[in-house]
Tab-separated table of C-alpha atoms in Angstrom:
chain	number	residue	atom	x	y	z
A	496	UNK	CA	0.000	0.000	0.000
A	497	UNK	CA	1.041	3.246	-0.752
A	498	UNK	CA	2.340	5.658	2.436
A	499	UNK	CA	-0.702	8.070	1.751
A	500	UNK	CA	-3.388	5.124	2.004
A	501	UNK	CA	-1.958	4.259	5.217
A	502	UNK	CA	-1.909	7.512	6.692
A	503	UNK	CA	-5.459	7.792	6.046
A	504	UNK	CA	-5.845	4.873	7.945
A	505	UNK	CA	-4.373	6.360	11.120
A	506	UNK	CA	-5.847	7.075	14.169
A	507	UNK	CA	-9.618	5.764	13.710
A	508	UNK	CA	-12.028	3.455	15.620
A	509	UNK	CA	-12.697	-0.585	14.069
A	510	UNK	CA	-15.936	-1.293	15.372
A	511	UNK	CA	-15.031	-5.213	16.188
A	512	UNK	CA	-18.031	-8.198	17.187
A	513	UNK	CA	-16.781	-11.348	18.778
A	514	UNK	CA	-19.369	-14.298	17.947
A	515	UNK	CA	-17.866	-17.143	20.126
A	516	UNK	CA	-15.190	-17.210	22.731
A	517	UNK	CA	-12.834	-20.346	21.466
A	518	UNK	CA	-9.773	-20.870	22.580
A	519	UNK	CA	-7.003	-20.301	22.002
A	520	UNK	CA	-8.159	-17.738	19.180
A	521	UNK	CA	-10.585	-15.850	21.714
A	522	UNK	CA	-9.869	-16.656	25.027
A	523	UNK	CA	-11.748	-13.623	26.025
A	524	UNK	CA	-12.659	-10.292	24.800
A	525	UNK	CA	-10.343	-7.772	25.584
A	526	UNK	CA	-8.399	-5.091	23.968
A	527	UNK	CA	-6.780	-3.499	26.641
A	528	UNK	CA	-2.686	-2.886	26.331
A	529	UNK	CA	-0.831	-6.306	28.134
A	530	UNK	CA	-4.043	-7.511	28.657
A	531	UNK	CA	-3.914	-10.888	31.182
A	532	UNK	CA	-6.076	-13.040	32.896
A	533	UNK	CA	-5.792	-13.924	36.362
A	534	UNK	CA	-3.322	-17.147	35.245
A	535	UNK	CA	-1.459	-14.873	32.352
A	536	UNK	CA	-2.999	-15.820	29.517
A	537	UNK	CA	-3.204	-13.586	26.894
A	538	UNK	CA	-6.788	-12.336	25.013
A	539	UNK	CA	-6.173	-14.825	22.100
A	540	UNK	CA	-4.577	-15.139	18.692
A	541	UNK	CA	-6.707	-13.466	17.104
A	542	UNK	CA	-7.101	-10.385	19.125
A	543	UNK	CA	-3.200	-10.266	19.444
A	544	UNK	CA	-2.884	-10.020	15.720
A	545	UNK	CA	-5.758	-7.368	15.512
A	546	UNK	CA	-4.063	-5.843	18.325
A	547	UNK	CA	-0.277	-6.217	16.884
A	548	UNK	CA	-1.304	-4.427	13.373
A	549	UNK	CA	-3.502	-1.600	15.055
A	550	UNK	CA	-0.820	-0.744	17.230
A	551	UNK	CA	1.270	0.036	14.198
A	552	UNK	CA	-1.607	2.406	13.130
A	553	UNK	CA	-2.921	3.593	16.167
A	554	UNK	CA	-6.201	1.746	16.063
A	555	UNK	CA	-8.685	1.568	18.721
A	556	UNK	CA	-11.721	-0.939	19.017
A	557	UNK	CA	-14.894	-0.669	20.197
A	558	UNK	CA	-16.445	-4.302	20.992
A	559	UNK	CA	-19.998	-4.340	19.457
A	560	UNK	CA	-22.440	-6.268	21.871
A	561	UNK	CA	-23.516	-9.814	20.448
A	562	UNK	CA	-25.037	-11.432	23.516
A	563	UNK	CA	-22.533	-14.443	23.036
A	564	UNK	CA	-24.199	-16.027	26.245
A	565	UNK	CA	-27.107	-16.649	24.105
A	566	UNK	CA	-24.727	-18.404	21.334
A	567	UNK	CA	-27.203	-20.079	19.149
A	568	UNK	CA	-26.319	-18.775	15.959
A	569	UNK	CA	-23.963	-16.167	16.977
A	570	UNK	CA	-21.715	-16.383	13.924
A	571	UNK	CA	-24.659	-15.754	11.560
A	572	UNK	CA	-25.655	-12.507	13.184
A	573	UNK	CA	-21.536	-11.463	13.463
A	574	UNK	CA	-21.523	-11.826	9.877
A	575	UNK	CA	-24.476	-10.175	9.138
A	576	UNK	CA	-23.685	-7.386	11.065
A	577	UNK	CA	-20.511	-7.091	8.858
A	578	UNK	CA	-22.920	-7.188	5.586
A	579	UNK	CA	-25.041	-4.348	7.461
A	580	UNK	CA	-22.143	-2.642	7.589
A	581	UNK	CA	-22.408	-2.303	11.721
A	582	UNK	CA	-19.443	-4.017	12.654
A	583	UNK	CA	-15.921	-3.485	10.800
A	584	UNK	CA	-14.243	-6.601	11.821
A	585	UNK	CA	-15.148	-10.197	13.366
A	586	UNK	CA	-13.108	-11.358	15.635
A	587	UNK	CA	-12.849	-14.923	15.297
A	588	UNK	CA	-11.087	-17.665	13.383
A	589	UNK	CA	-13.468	-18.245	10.500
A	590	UNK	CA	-13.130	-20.775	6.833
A	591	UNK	CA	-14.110	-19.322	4.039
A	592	UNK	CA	-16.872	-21.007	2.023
A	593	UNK	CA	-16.475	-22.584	-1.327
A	594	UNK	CA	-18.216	-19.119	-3.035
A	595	UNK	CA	-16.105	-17.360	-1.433
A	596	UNK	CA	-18.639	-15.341	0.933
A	597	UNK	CA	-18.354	-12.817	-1.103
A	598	UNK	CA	-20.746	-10.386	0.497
A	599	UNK	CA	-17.272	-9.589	3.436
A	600	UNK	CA	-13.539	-9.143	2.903
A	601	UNK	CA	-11.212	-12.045	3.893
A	602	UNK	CA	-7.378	-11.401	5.284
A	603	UNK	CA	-4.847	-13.720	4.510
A	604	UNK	CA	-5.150	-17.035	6.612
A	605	UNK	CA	-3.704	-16.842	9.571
A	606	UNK	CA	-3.531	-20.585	10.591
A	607	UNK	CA	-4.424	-23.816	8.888
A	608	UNK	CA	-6.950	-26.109	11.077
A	609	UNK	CA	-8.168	-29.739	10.734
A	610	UNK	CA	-11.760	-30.472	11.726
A	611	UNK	CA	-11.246	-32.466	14.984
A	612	UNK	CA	-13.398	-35.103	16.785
A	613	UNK	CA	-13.519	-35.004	20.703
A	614	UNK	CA	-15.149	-38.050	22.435
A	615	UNK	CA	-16.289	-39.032	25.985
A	616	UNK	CA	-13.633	-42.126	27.162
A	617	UNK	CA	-14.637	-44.242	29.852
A	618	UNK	CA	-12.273	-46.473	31.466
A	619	UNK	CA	-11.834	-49.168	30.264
A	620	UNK	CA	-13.447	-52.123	32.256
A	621	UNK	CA	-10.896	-55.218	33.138
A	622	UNK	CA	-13.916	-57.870	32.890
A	623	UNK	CA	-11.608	-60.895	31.294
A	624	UNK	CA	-11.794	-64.053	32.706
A	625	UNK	CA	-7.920	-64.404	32.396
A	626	UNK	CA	-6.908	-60.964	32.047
A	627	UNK	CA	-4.183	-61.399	34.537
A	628	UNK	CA	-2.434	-64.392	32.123
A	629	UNK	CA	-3.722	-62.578	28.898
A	630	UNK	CA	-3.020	-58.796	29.621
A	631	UNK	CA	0.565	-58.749	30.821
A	632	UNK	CA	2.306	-60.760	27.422
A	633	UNK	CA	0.596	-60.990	24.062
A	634	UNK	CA	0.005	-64.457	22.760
A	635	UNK	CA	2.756	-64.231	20.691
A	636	UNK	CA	5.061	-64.354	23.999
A	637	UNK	CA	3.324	-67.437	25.070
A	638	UNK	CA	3.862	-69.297	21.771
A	639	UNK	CA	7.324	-68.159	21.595
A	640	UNK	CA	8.049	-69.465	25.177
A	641	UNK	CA	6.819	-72.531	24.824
A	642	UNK	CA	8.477	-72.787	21.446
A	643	UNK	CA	11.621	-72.291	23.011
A	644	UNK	CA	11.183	-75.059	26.317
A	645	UNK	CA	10.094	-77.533	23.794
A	646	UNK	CA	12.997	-76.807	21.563
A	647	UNK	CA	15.593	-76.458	24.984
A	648	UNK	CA	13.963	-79.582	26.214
A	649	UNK	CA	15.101	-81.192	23.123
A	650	UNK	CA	18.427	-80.075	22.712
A	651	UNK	CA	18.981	-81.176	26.633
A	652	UNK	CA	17.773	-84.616	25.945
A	653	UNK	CA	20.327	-85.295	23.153
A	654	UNK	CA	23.252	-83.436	24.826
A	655	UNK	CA	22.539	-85.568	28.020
A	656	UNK	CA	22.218	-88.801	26.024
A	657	UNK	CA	25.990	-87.915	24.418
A	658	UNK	CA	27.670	-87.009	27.030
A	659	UNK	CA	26.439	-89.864	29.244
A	660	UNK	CA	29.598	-91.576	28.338
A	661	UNK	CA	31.401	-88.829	28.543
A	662	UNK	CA	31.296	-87.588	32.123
A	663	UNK	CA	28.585	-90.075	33.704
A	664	UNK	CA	25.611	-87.645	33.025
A	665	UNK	CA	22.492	-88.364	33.944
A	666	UNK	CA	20.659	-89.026	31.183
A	667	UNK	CA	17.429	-87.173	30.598
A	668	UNK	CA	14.468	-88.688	29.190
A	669	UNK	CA	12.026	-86.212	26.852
A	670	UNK	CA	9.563	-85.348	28.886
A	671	UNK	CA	11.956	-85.341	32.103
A	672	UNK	CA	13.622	-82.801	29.916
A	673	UNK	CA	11.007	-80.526	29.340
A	674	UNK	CA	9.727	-80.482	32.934
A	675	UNK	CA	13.383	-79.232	33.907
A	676	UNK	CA	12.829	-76.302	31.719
A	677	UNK	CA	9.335	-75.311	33.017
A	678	UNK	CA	11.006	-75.765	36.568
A	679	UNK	CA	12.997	-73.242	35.701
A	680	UNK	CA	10.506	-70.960	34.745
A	681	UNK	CA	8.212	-71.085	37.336
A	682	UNK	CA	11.200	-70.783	40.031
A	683	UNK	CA	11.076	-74.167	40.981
A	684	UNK	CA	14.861	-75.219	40.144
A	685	UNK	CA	15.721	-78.375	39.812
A	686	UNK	CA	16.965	-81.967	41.959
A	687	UNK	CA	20.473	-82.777	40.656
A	688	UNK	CA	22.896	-80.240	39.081
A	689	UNK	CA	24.566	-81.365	35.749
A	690	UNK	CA	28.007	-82.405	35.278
A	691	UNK	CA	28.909	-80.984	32.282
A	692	UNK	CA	29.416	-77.279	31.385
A	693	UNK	CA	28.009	-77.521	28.501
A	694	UNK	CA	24.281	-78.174	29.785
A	695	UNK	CA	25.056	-75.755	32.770
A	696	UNK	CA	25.830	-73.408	30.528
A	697	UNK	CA	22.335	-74.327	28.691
A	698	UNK	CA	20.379	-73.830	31.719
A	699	UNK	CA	22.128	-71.266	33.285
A	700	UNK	CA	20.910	-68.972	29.926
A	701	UNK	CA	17.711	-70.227	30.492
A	702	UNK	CA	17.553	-69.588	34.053
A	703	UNK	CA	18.289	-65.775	32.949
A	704	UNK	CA	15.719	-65.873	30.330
A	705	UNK	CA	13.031	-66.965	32.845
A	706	UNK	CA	13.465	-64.208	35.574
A	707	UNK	CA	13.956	-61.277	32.816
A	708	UNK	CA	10.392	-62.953	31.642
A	709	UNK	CA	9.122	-62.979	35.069
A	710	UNK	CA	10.112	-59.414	35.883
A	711	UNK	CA	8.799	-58.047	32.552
A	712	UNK	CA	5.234	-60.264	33.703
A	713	UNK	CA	5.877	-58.575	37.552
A	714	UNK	CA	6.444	-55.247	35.942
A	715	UNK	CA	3.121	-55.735	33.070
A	716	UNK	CA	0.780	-56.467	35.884
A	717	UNK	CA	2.021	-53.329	38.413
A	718	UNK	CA	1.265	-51.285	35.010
A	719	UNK	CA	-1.955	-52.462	34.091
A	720	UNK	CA	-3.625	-52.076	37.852
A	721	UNK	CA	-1.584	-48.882	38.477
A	722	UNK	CA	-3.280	-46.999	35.840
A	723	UNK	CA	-6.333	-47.007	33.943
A	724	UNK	CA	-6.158	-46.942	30.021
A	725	UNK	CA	-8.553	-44.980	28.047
A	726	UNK	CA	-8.743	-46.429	24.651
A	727	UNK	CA	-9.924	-45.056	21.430
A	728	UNK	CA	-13.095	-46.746	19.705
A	729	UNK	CA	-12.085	-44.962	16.117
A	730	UNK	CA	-8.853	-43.607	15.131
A	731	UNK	CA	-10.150	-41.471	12.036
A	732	UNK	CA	-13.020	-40.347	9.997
A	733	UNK	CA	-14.078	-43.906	8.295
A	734	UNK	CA	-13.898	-45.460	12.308
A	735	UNK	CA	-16.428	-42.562	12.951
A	736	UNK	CA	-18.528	-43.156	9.904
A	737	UNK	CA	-18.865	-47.407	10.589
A	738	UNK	CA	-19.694	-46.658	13.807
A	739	UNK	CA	-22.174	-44.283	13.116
A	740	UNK	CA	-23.785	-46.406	10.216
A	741	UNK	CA	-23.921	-48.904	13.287
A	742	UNK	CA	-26.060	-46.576	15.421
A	743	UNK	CA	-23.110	-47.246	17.962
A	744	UNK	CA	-22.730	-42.783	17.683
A	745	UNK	CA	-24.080	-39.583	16.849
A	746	UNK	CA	-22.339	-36.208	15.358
A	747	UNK	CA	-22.672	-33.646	18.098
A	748	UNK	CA	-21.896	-29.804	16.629
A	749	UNK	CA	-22.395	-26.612	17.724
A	750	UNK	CA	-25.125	-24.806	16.299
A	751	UNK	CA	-23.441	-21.127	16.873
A	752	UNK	CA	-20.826	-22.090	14.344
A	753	UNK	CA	-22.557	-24.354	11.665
A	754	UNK	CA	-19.138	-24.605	9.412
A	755	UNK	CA	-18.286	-27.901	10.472
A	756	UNK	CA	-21.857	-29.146	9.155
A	757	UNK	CA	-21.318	-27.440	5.921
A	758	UNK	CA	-17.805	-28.200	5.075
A	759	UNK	CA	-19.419	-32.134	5.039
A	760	UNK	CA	-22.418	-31.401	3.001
A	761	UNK	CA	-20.365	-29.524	0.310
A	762	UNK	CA	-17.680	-32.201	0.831
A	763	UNK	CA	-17.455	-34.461	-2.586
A	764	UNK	CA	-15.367	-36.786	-0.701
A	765	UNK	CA	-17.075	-40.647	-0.495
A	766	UNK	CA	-16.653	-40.904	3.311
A	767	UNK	CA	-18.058	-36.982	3.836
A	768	UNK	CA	-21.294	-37.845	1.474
A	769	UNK	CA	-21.713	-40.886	3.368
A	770	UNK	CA	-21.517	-38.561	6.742
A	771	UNK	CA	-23.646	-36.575	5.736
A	772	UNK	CA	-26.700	-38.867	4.464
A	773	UNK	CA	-26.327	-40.224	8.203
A	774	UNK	CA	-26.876	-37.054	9.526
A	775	UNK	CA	-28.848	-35.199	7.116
A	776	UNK	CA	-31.492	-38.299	6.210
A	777	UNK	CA	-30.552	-40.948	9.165
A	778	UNK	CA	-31.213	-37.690	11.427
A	779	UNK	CA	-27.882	-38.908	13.569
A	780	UNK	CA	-26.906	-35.411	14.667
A	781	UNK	CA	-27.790	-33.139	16.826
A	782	UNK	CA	-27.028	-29.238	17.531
A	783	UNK	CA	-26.306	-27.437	20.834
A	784	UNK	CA	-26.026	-23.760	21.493
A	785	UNK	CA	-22.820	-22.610	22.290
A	786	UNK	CA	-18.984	-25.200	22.357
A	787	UNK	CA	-19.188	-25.019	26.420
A	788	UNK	CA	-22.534	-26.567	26.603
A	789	UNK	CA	-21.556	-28.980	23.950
A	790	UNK	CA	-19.310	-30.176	25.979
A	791	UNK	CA	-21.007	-30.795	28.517
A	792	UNK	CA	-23.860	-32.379	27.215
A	793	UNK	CA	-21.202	-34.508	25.340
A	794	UNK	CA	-20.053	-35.545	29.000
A	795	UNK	CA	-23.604	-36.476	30.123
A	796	UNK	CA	-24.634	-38.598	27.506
A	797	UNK	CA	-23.073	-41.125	26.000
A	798	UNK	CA	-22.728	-42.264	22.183
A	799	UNK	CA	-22.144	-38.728	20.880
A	800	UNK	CA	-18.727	-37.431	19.031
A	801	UNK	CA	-18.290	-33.367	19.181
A	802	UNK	CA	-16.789	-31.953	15.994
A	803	UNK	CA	-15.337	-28.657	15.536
A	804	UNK	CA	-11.203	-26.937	15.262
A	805	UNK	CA	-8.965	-29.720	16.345
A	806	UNK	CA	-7.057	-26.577	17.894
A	807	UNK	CA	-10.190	-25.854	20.091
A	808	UNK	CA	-11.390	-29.376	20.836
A	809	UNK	CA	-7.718	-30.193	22.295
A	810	UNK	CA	-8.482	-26.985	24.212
A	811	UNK	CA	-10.933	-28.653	26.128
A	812	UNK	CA	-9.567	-32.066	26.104
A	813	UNK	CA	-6.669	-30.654	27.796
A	814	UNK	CA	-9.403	-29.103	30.617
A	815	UNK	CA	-11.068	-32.344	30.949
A	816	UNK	CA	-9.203	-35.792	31.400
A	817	UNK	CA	-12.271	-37.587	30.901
A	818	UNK	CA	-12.551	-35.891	27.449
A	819	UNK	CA	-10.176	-37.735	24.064
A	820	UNK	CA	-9.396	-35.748	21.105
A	821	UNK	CA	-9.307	-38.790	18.281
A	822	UNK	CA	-5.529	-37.793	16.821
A	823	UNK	CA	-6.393	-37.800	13.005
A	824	UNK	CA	-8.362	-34.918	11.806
A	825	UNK	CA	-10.324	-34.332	8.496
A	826	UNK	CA	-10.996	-31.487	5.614
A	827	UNK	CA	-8.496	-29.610	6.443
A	828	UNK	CA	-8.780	-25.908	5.711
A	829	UNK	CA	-7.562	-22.392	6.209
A	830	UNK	CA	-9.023	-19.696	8.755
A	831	UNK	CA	-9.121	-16.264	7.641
A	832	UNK	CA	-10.030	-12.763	9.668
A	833	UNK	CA	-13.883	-11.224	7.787
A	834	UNK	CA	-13.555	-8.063	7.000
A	835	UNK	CA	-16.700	-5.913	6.127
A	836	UNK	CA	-17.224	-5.761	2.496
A	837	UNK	CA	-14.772	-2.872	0.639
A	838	UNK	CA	-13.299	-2.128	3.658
A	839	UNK	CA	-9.589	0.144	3.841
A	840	UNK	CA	-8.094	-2.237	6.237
A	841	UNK	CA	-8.032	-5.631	4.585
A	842	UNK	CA	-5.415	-5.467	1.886
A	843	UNK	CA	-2.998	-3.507	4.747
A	844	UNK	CA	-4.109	-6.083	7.699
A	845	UNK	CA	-3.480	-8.633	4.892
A	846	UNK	CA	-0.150	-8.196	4.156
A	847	UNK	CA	0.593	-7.760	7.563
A	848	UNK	CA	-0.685	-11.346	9.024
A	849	UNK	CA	1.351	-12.985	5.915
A	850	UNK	CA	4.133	-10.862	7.764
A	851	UNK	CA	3.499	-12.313	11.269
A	852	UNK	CA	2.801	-15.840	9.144
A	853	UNK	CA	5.977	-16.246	7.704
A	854	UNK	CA	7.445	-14.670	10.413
A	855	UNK	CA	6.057	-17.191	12.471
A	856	UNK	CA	4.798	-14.943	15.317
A	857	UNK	CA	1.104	-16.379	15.088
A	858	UNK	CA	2.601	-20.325	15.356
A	859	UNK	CA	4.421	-19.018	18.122
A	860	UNK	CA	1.542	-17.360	20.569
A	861	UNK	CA	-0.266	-20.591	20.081
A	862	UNK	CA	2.688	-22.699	21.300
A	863	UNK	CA	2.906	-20.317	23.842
A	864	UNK	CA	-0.744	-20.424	25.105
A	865	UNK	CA	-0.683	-24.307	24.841
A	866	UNK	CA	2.599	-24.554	26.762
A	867	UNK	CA	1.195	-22.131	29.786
A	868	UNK	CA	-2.344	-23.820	29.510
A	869	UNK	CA	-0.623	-27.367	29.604
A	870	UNK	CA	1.345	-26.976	32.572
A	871	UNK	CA	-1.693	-26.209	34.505
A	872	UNK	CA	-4.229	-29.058	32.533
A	873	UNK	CA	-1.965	-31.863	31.759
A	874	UNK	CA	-3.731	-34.953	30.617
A	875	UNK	CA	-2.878	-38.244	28.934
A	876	UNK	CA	-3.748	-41.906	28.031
A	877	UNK	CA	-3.584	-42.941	31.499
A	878	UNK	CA	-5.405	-41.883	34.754
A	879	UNK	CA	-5.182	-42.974	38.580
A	880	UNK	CA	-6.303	-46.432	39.209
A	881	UNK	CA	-8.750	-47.797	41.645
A	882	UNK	CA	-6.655	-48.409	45.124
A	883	UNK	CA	-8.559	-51.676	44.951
A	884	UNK	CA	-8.991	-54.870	42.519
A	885	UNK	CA	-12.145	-56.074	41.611
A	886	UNK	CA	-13.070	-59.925	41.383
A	887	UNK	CA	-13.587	-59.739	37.800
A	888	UNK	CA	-9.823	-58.228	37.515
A	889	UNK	CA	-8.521	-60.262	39.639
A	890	UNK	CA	-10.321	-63.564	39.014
A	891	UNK	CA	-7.590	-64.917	36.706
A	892	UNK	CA	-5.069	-65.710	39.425
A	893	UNK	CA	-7.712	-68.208	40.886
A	894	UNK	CA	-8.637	-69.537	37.848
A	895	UNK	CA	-4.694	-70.373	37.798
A	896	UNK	CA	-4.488	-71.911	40.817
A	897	UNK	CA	-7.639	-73.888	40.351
A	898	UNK	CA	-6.300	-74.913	36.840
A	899	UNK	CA	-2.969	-75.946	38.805
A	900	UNK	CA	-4.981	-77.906	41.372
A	901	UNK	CA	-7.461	-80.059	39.267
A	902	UNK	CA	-4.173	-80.860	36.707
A	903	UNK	CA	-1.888	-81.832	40.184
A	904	UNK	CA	-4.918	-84.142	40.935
A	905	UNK	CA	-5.689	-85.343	37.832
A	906	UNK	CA	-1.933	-86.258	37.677
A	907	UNK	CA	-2.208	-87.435	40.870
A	908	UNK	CA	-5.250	-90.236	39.811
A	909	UNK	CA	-2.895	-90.984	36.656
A	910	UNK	CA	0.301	-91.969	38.916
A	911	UNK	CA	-1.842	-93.694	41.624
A	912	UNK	CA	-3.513	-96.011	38.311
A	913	UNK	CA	-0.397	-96.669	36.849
A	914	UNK	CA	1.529	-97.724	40.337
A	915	UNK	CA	-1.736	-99.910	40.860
A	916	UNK	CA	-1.136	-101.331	37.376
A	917	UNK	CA	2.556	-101.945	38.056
A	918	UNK	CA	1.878	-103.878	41.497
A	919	UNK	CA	-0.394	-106.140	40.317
A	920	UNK	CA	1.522	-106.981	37.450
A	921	UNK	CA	4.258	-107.428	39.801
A	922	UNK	CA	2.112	-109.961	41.630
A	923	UNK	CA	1.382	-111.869	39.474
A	924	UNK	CA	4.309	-112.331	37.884
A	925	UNK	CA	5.516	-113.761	41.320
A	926	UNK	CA	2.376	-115.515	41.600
A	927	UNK	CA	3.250	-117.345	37.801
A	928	UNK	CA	6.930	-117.718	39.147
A	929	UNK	CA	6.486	-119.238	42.515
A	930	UNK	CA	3.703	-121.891	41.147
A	931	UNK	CA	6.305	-122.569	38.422
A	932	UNK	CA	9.157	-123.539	41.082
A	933	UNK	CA	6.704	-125.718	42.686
A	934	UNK	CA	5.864	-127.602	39.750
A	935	UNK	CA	9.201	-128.125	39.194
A	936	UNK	CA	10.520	-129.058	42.536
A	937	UNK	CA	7.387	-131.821	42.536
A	938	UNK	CA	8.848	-133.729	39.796
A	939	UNK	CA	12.738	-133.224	40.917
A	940	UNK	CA	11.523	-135.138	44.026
A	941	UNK	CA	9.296	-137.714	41.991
């Protein structure tokens, strides 16, 4: 712009209306100089910029009331007082449609923004019947283990059959063999020590082996009862969509900022037109005034998914650990600063946000809001657990020790059958013998 055009821009009053407060683009409305809340957070992104560039003109605003506690469709009337020509600027991180809206004057985006899908996450419920067997090591582990005793068990029975004539070692038999290996394991040990360094240097490995695999089970089990996992049930738009289809969820928007809603209808993507005929024919949506009470109807009822700004939804995620933000985010788009229509400011407030853009002085007030807001709202995967253990989590270390007890006494029956087995053939093999003697010593004496 030239230097007159900016001079005549000096010194005047932008008549601004804020439709929503969303952080961290609006965290609240005020234009003050080193303007802080009570924990040091600054107005918002958007206000800073607004702020940054009027400074450099000697701009003053004057906040136009929108009664944004009664939010239902608080963006339509912000941008129709821009049309009416009775605001000068919205304040607010807004995507431009695909006409181009071209009844107001857009900046140059400012930030690019992902739609984003925040869910309600219970905890997850440890109901197994063996979770403490199936939890701590993946099947795979099991296989693998038992792979390796059965394959130990045979290399032991071979070695000890070779070097039985080597250095009088005991000789194993196969299933002997395998029983020293689970033994070993289970921290049993074992009768006789081997004479050879070669299998003491066989089970010595596997002795090592076994207590690194016990420790990792110790360690699995302290993890899974010391904190309570929050899982996921979709990891991305098509998740959403089957589940939806399913009647397992509903879409959940705000109704003061309908953009999310349209950005799927004019969407010609297959998954978005599929989306949409859920919630446009199938009815699955539904629209609550204002993102606050959003989410907190999306806290008291269950089977809903909020979408709106992934930037705002981890906002709130952040403030509630009860609350997921599902990582992958979809139609991505750009978020501009309206302008009223033919207005003075937007080419010079344009060039100067690709200025803080490039810059990167907009990237870094929203890393520095998150960082400050983090430290005081830090949530992850993982919560507090339950000081206690329920039966049903705890019910697979009886089911273990039952399973131990009725194989010890089936075992038990088995030995006690074939013992029987043995002593009667033993008797009667005397029996045969001693009758046999007799016969024989009757006709050495005839």
């Amino acid at each position: 712009m030239r230097k007159q055009q900016i001079e005549s821009l000096r010194n005047s009053t932008l008549r601004v209306i804020v439709p929503s407060i969303a952080p961290p683009y609006v965290n609240f409305v005020n234009f003050s100089k080193d303007a802080r809340d009570e924990d040091g957070h600054v107005p918002g992104v958007v206000i800073q910029i607004l702020m940054e560039i009027g400074s450099r003109l000697q701009l003053t605003f004057e906040v136009i009331p929108n009664n944004i506690s009664a939010e239902s469709d608080s963006w339509g009337r912000a941008f129709k007082a821009l049309q009416d020509k009775e605001a000068d600027v919205l304040v607010g991180g807004s995507v431009m449609q695909h006409n181009g809206n071209s009844e107001v004057d857009w900046t140059f985006p400012f930030q690019y923004e992902e739609t984003g899908m925040l869910i309600f996450s219970p905890k997850r419920g440890h109901k197994q019947a063996m979770l403490i067997v199936t939890d701590p090591f993946h099947w795979q582990v099991w296989i693998l283990t038992a792979a390796c005793a059965v394959v130990s068990a045979i290399v032991l029975h071979f070695m000890a059959k070779e070097l039985a004539n080597v250095n009088a070692e005991r000789r194993f038999r196969a299933l002997t063999s395998l029983w020293v290996f689970f033994s070993i394991l289970v921290q049993q040990g074992i009768t006789e020590k081997p004479q050879s360094w070669s299998i003491r240097v066989l089970l010595s490995f596997w002795w090592l082996a076994s207590i690194t695999l016990t420790a990792t089970f110790t360690g699995s089990l302290v993890a899974l009862f010391a904190v309570e996992k929050r899982e996921l049930p979709f990891q991305d738009i098509e998740g959403l969509l089957r589940l939806v289809k399913e009647g397992q969820y509903s879409i959940l928007i705000d109704s003061s900022s309908t953009e999310e809603a349209n950005m799927i209808a004019r969407s010609q993507l297959v998954v978005c037109e599929k989306l949409w005929y859920q919630m446009s024919v199938k009815k699955r949506v539904k629209y609550v005034d204002g993102m606050d009470k959003a989410v907190k109807f999306l806290v008291n009822s269950s089977g809903y998914v909020l979408l709106g700004p992934m930037t705002v939804l981890s906002y709130y995620a952040q403030r509630d650990c009860r609350l997921r933000l599902v990582p992958n985010g979809f139609l991505p788009s750009y978020l501009y600063i309206p302008f009223a229509k033919n207005s003075p400011y937007t080419s010079y407030f344009s060039e100067r946000i690709q200025e803080l853009v490039e810059r990167g002085f907009i990237q870094r007030w929203i890393r520095e809001y998150e960082d400050r807001f983090y430290q005081r709202h830090k949530c992850n995967m993982t919560g507090p657990a339950e000081t206690f253990l329920e039966i049903g989590e705890a019910q697979g270390a009886f089911w273990v020790l039952i399973g131990g007890l009725t194989i010890g006494f089936t075992t038990l029956l088995v030995e006690m059958a074939i013992d029987y087995r043995l002593r009667r053939r033993t008797a009667r093999d005397g029996s045969v013998a001693q009758n046999g003697w007799r016969f024989f010593s009757f006709f050495k004496d005839s």
